[in-house]
PDB file of C-alpha atoms in Angstrom:
ATOM      1  CA  UNK P  25     -25.613  35.958  -8.929  1.00  0.00           C
ATOM      2  CA  UNK P  26     -28.000  38.588 -10.225  1.00  0.00           C
ATOM      3  CA  UNK P  27     -31.675  37.893 -10.868  1.00  0.00           C
ATOM      4  CA  UNK P  28     -33.564  40.294 -13.133  1.00  0.00           C
ATOM      5  CA  UNK P  29     -37.364  40.304 -13.530  1.00  0.00           C
ATOM      6  CA  UNK P  30     -39.310  42.207 -16.189  1.00  0.00           C
ATOM      7  CA  UNK P  31     -43.022  42.965 -16.105  1.00  0.00           C
ATOM      8  CA  UNK P  32     -45.224  42.724 -19.162  1.00  0.00           C
ATOM      9  CA  UNK P  33     -46.310  46.377 -19.146  1.00  0.00           C
ATOM     10  CA  UNK P  34     -45.550  49.189 -21.501  1.00  0.00           C
ATOM     11  CA  UNK P  35     -42.932  50.345 -20.984  1.00  0.00           C
ATOM     12  CA  UNK P  36     -41.449  47.154 -19.480  1.00  0.00           C
ATOM     13  CA  UNK P  37     -40.082  47.758 -16.030  1.00  0.00           C
ATOM     14  CA  UNK P  38     -37.395  45.655 -14.348  1.00  0.00           C
ATOM     15  CA  UNK P  39     -36.081  44.914 -10.920  1.00  0.00           C
ATOM     16  CA  UNK P  40     -32.776  43.242 -10.068  1.00  0.00           C
ATOM     17  CA  UNK P  41     -31.307  41.647  -6.979  1.00  0.00           C
ATOM     18  CA  UNK P  42     -27.772  40.348  -6.519  1.00  0.00           C
ATOM     19  CA  UNK P  43     -26.873  37.648  -4.019  1.00  0.00           C
ATOM     20  CA  UNK P  44     -23.991  35.229  -3.381  1.00  0.00           C
ATOM     21  CA  UNK P  45     -24.058  31.447  -3.429  1.00  0.00           C
ATOM     22  CA  UNK P  46     -21.488  29.569  -1.376  1.00  0.00           C
ATOM     23  CA  UNK P  47     -20.922  25.904  -2.235  1.00  0.00           C
ATOM     24  CA  UNK P  48     -19.433  23.888   0.634  1.00  0.00           C
ATOM     25  CA  UNK P  49     -17.355  20.784   0.086  1.00  0.00           C
ATOM     26  CA  UNK P  50     -19.040  17.476   0.881  1.00  0.00           C
ATOM     27  CA  UNK P  51     -16.469  14.791   1.553  1.00  0.00           C
ATOM     28  CA  UNK P  52     -16.110  12.269  -1.272  1.00  0.00           C
ATOM     29  CA  UNK P  53     -14.438   8.926  -0.638  1.00  0.00           C
ATOM     30  CA  UNK P  54     -10.900   8.551  -2.008  1.00  0.00           C
ATOM     31  CA  UNK P  55     -10.029   5.966  -4.652  1.00  0.00           C
ATOM     32  CA  UNK P  56      -7.075   3.602  -4.688  1.00  0.00           C
ATOM     33  CA  UNK P  57      -5.575   2.266  -7.929  1.00  0.00           C
ATOM     34  CA  UNK P  58      -5.408  -1.545  -8.178  1.00  0.00           C
ATOM     35  CA  UNK P  59      -2.079  -3.203  -7.425  1.00  0.00           C
ATOM     36  CA  UNK P  60      -0.753  -6.162  -9.429  1.00  0.00           C
ATOM     37  CA  UNK P  61       0.293  -9.339  -7.647  1.00  0.00           C
ATOM     38  CA  UNK P  62       4.011  -9.283  -6.843  1.00  0.00           C
ATOM     39  CA  UNK P  63       6.837 -11.757  -6.316  1.00  0.00           C
ATOM     40  CA  UNK P  64      10.162 -11.147  -4.603  1.00  0.00           C
ATOM     41  CA  UNK P  65      13.166 -13.410  -3.993  1.00  0.00           C
ATOM     42  CA  UNK P  66      14.170 -14.341  -0.453  1.00  0.00           C
ATOM     43  CA  UNK P  67      16.499 -11.672   0.900  1.00  0.00           C
ATOM     44  CA  UNK P  68      15.508  -9.166  -1.814  1.00  0.00           C
ATOM     45  CA  UNK P  69      13.863  -5.782  -1.304  1.00  0.00           C
ATOM     46  CA  UNK P  70      10.231  -5.126  -2.152  1.00  0.00           C
ATOM     47  CA  UNK P  71       9.223  -1.727  -3.552  1.00  0.00           C
ATOM     48  CA  UNK P  72       5.593  -1.194  -4.612  1.00  0.00           C
ATOM     49  CA  UNK P  73       3.756   2.135  -4.597  1.00  0.00           C
ATOM     50  CA  UNK P  74       0.057   2.502  -3.820  1.00  0.00           C
ATOM     51  CA  UNK P  75      -1.570   5.472  -5.538  1.00  0.00           C
ATOM     52  CA  UNK P  76      -4.638   7.088  -3.996  1.00  0.00           C
ATOM     53  CA  UNK P  77      -6.739   9.896  -5.414  1.00  0.00           C
ATOM     54  CA  UNK P  78      -9.356  12.233  -3.971  1.00  0.00           C
ATOM     55  CA  UNK P  79     -11.559  14.648  -5.911  1.00  0.00           C
ATOM     56  CA  UNK P  80     -12.172  16.900  -2.913  1.00  0.00           C
ATOM     57  CA  UNK P  81     -10.791  20.377  -3.647  1.00  0.00           C
ATOM     58  CA  UNK P  82      -9.204  21.191  -0.301  1.00  0.00           C
ATOM     59  CA  UNK P  83      -7.992  19.969   3.071  1.00  0.00           C
ATOM     60  CA  UNK P  84      -8.844  18.230   5.233  1.00  0.00           C
ATOM     61  CA  UNK P  85     -11.012  16.131   2.919  1.00  0.00           C
ATOM     62  CA  UNK P  86      -8.297  15.675   0.278  1.00  0.00           C
ATOM     63  CA  UNK P  87      -5.450  14.815   2.686  1.00  0.00           C
ATOM     64  CA  UNK P  88      -4.566  11.124   2.189  1.00  0.00           C
ATOM     65  CA  UNK P  89      -2.976   8.704   4.664  1.00  0.00           C
ATOM     66  CA  UNK P  90      -1.874   5.177   3.670  1.00  0.00           C
ATOM     67  CA  UNK P  91      -1.928   2.128   5.951  1.00  0.00           C
ATOM     68  CA  UNK P  92      -1.791  -1.658   5.803  1.00  0.00           C
ATOM     69  CA  UNK P  93      -4.947  -3.478   6.890  1.00  0.00           C
ATOM     70  CA  UNK P  94      -3.301  -6.883   6.543  1.00  0.00           C
ATOM     71  CA  UNK P  95       0.211  -7.881   5.428  1.00  0.00           C
ATOM     72  CA  UNK P  96       3.144 -10.137   6.262  1.00  0.00           C
ATOM     73  CA  UNK P  97       5.089  -8.763   9.245  1.00  0.00           C
ATOM     74  CA  UNK P  98       8.185  -7.793   7.216  1.00  0.00           C
ATOM     75  CA  UNK P  99       6.280  -5.246   5.105  1.00  0.00           C
ATOM     76  CA  UNK P 100       5.643  -1.582   5.948  1.00  0.00           C
ATOM     77  CA  UNK P 101       4.041   1.371   4.145  1.00  0.00           C
ATOM     78  CA  UNK P 102       4.928   5.068   4.072  1.00  0.00           C
ATOM     79  CA  UNK P 103       1.875   6.819   5.519  1.00  0.00           C
ATOM     80  CA  UNK P 104       2.224   9.842   3.228  1.00  0.00           C
ATOM     81  CA  UNK P 105       3.953   8.264   0.211  1.00  0.00           C
ATOM     82  CA  UNK P 106       2.140   4.944  -0.203  1.00  0.00           C
ATOM     83  CA  UNK P 107       5.487   3.176  -0.748  1.00  0.00           C
ATOM     84  CA  UNK P 108       5.246  -0.447   0.386  1.00  0.00           C
ATOM     85  CA  UNK P 109       8.671  -1.825   1.261  1.00  0.00           C
ATOM     86  CA  UNK P 110      10.631  -4.424   3.167  1.00  0.00           C
ATOM     87  CA  UNK P 111      13.212  -7.165   2.765  1.00  0.00           C
ATOM     88  CA  UNK P 112      11.809 -10.647   2.163  1.00  0.00           C
ATOM     89  CA  UNK P 113      12.752 -13.169   4.853  1.00  0.00           C
ATOM     90  CA  UNK P 114      15.644 -15.459   3.944  1.00  0.00           C
ATOM     91  CA  UNK P 115      14.434 -18.715   5.426  1.00  0.00           C
ATOM     92  CA  UNK P 116      10.846 -19.348   4.394  1.00  0.00           C
ATOM     93  CA  UNK P 117       7.512 -17.690   4.952  1.00  0.00           C
ATOM     94  CA  UNK P 118       6.573 -14.120   4.263  1.00  0.00           C
ATOM     95  CA  UNK P 119       4.062 -14.694   1.452  1.00  0.00           C
ATOM     96  CA  UNK P 120       0.432 -13.634   1.761  1.00  0.00           C
ATOM     97  CA  UNK P 121      -2.370 -11.256   0.976  1.00  0.00           C
ATOM     98  CA  UNK P 122      -1.571  -7.544   1.352  1.00  0.00           C
ATOM     99  CA  UNK P 123      -4.520  -5.204   1.948  1.00  0.00           C
ATOM    100  CA  UNK P 124      -3.742  -1.508   1.509  1.00  0.00           C
ATOM    101  CA  UNK P 125      -5.992   1.326   2.711  1.00  0.00           C
ATOM    102  CA  UNK P 126      -6.023   5.029   1.889  1.00  0.00           C
ATOM    103  CA  UNK P 127      -8.010   7.260   4.250  1.00  0.00           C
ATOM    104  CA  UNK P 128      -8.921  10.898   3.630  1.00  0.00           C
ATOM    105  CA  UNK P 129      -9.044  13.675   6.216  1.00  0.00           C
ATOM    106  CA  UNK P 130     -12.798  13.201   6.596  1.00  0.00           C
ATOM    107  CA  UNK P 131     -12.409   9.552   7.593  1.00  0.00           C
ATOM    108  CA  UNK P 132     -13.595   7.945   4.358  1.00  0.00           C
ATOM    109  CA  UNK P 133     -11.381   5.222   2.885  1.00  0.00           C
ATOM    110  CA  UNK P 134     -10.763   2.829   0.002  1.00  0.00           C
ATOM    111  CA  UNK P 135      -8.994  -0.542   0.042  1.00  0.00           C
ATOM    112  CA  UNK P 136      -7.186  -2.614  -2.556  1.00  0.00           C
ATOM    113  CA  UNK P 137      -5.250  -5.861  -2.248  1.00  0.00           C
ATOM    114  CA  UNK P 138      -2.598  -7.931  -3.958  1.00  0.00           C
ATOM    115  CA  UNK P 139      -0.978 -11.304  -3.396  1.00  0.00           C
ATOM    116  CA  UNK P 140       2.699 -11.254  -2.470  1.00  0.00           C
ATOM    117  CA  UNK P 141       4.808 -14.356  -3.059  1.00  0.00           C
ATOM    118  CA  UNK P 142       8.294 -14.817  -1.610  1.00  0.00           C
ATOM    119  CA  UNK P 143      10.263 -17.016  -4.013  1.00  0.00           C
ATOM    120  CA  UNK P 144      12.698 -19.571  -2.651  1.00  0.00           C
ATOM    121  CA  UNK P 145      16.365 -19.145  -3.539  1.00  0.00           C
ATOM    122  CA  UNK P 146      18.873 -21.986  -3.563  1.00  0.00           C
ATOM    123  CA  UNK P 147      20.999 -21.410  -0.472  1.00  0.00           C
ATOM    124  CA  UNK P 148      24.270 -23.280  -0.063  1.00  0.00           C
ATOM    125  CA  UNK P 149      24.088 -26.016   2.573  1.00  0.00           C
ATOM    126  CA  UNK P 150      26.000 -25.734   5.824  1.00  0.00           C
ATOM    127  CA  UNK P 151      28.121 -28.552   7.182  1.00  0.00           C
ATOM    128  CA  UNK P 152      28.835 -28.847  10.889  1.00  0.00           C
ATOM    129  CA  UNK P 153      32.457 -29.078  11.887  1.00  0.00           C
ATOM    130  CA  UNK P 154      34.143 -32.515  12.020  1.00  0.00           C
ATOM    131  CA  UNK P 155      36.847 -33.024  14.604  1.00  0.00           C
ATOM    132  CA  UNK P 156      40.234 -34.436  13.578  1.00  0.00           C
ATOM    133  CA  UNK P 157      40.219 -38.239  13.769  1.00  0.00           C
ATOM    134  CA  UNK P 158      42.875 -40.845  14.394  1.00  0.00           C
ATOM    135  CA  UNK P 159      42.544 -44.414  13.164  1.00  0.00           C
ATOM    136  CA  UNK P 160      44.929 -47.327  13.086  1.00  0.00           C
ATOM    137  CA  UNK P 161      46.242 -48.444   9.728  1.00  0.00           C
ATOM    138  CA  UNK P 162      43.736 -50.834   8.190  1.00  0.00           C
ATOM    139  CA  UNK P 163      41.136 -49.795  10.769  1.00  0.00           C
ATOM    140  CA  UNK P 164      37.605 -48.646  10.025  1.00  0.00           C
ATOM    141  CA  UNK P 165      36.745 -44.976  10.457  1.00  0.00           C
ATOM    142  CA  UNK P 166      33.130 -43.907  10.796  1.00  0.00           C
ATOM    143  CA  UNK P 167      32.251 -40.237  10.841  1.00  0.00           C
ATOM    144  CA  UNK P 168      28.774 -38.725  10.911  1.00  0.00           C
ATOM    145  CA  UNK P 169      28.500 -35.502   8.932  1.00  0.00           C
ATOM    146  CA  UNK P 170      25.628 -33.174   9.870  1.00  0.00           C
ATOM    147  CA  UNK P 171      24.410 -30.707   7.301  1.00  0.00           C
ATOM    148  CA  UNK P 172      21.591 -28.199   7.077  1.00  0.00           C
TER     149      UNK P 172
END
């Protein structure tokens, strides 16, 4: 930057000085886009992507890392991609609140959450084996079938 001063005399005389200004980055917290609630069928794959942003112009302050603060055990997140994935459990459970965090290289973070619901699918029942039976003609046969 150059600063020029002029006196009020006749003739007007000036003086100039040039100097440099260096602006250093101050870490700004990242932002994380909201995530819509999601539902997935039992046995199906989940694929949701968290999207973080940081206005800092350079590393390390603009380097983002994704993590899960809270989530069902079958879910994981790509630390550099923000992809939330997993296969929903087949036999119940697995629903819950998912809290996602993005942290910048300066340690500041933002969280967002969504509710994940695992939808029940109609699974065919299983029938335990029944041994061959012998009964006299006209006799009564009783068999107990066990199913799940």
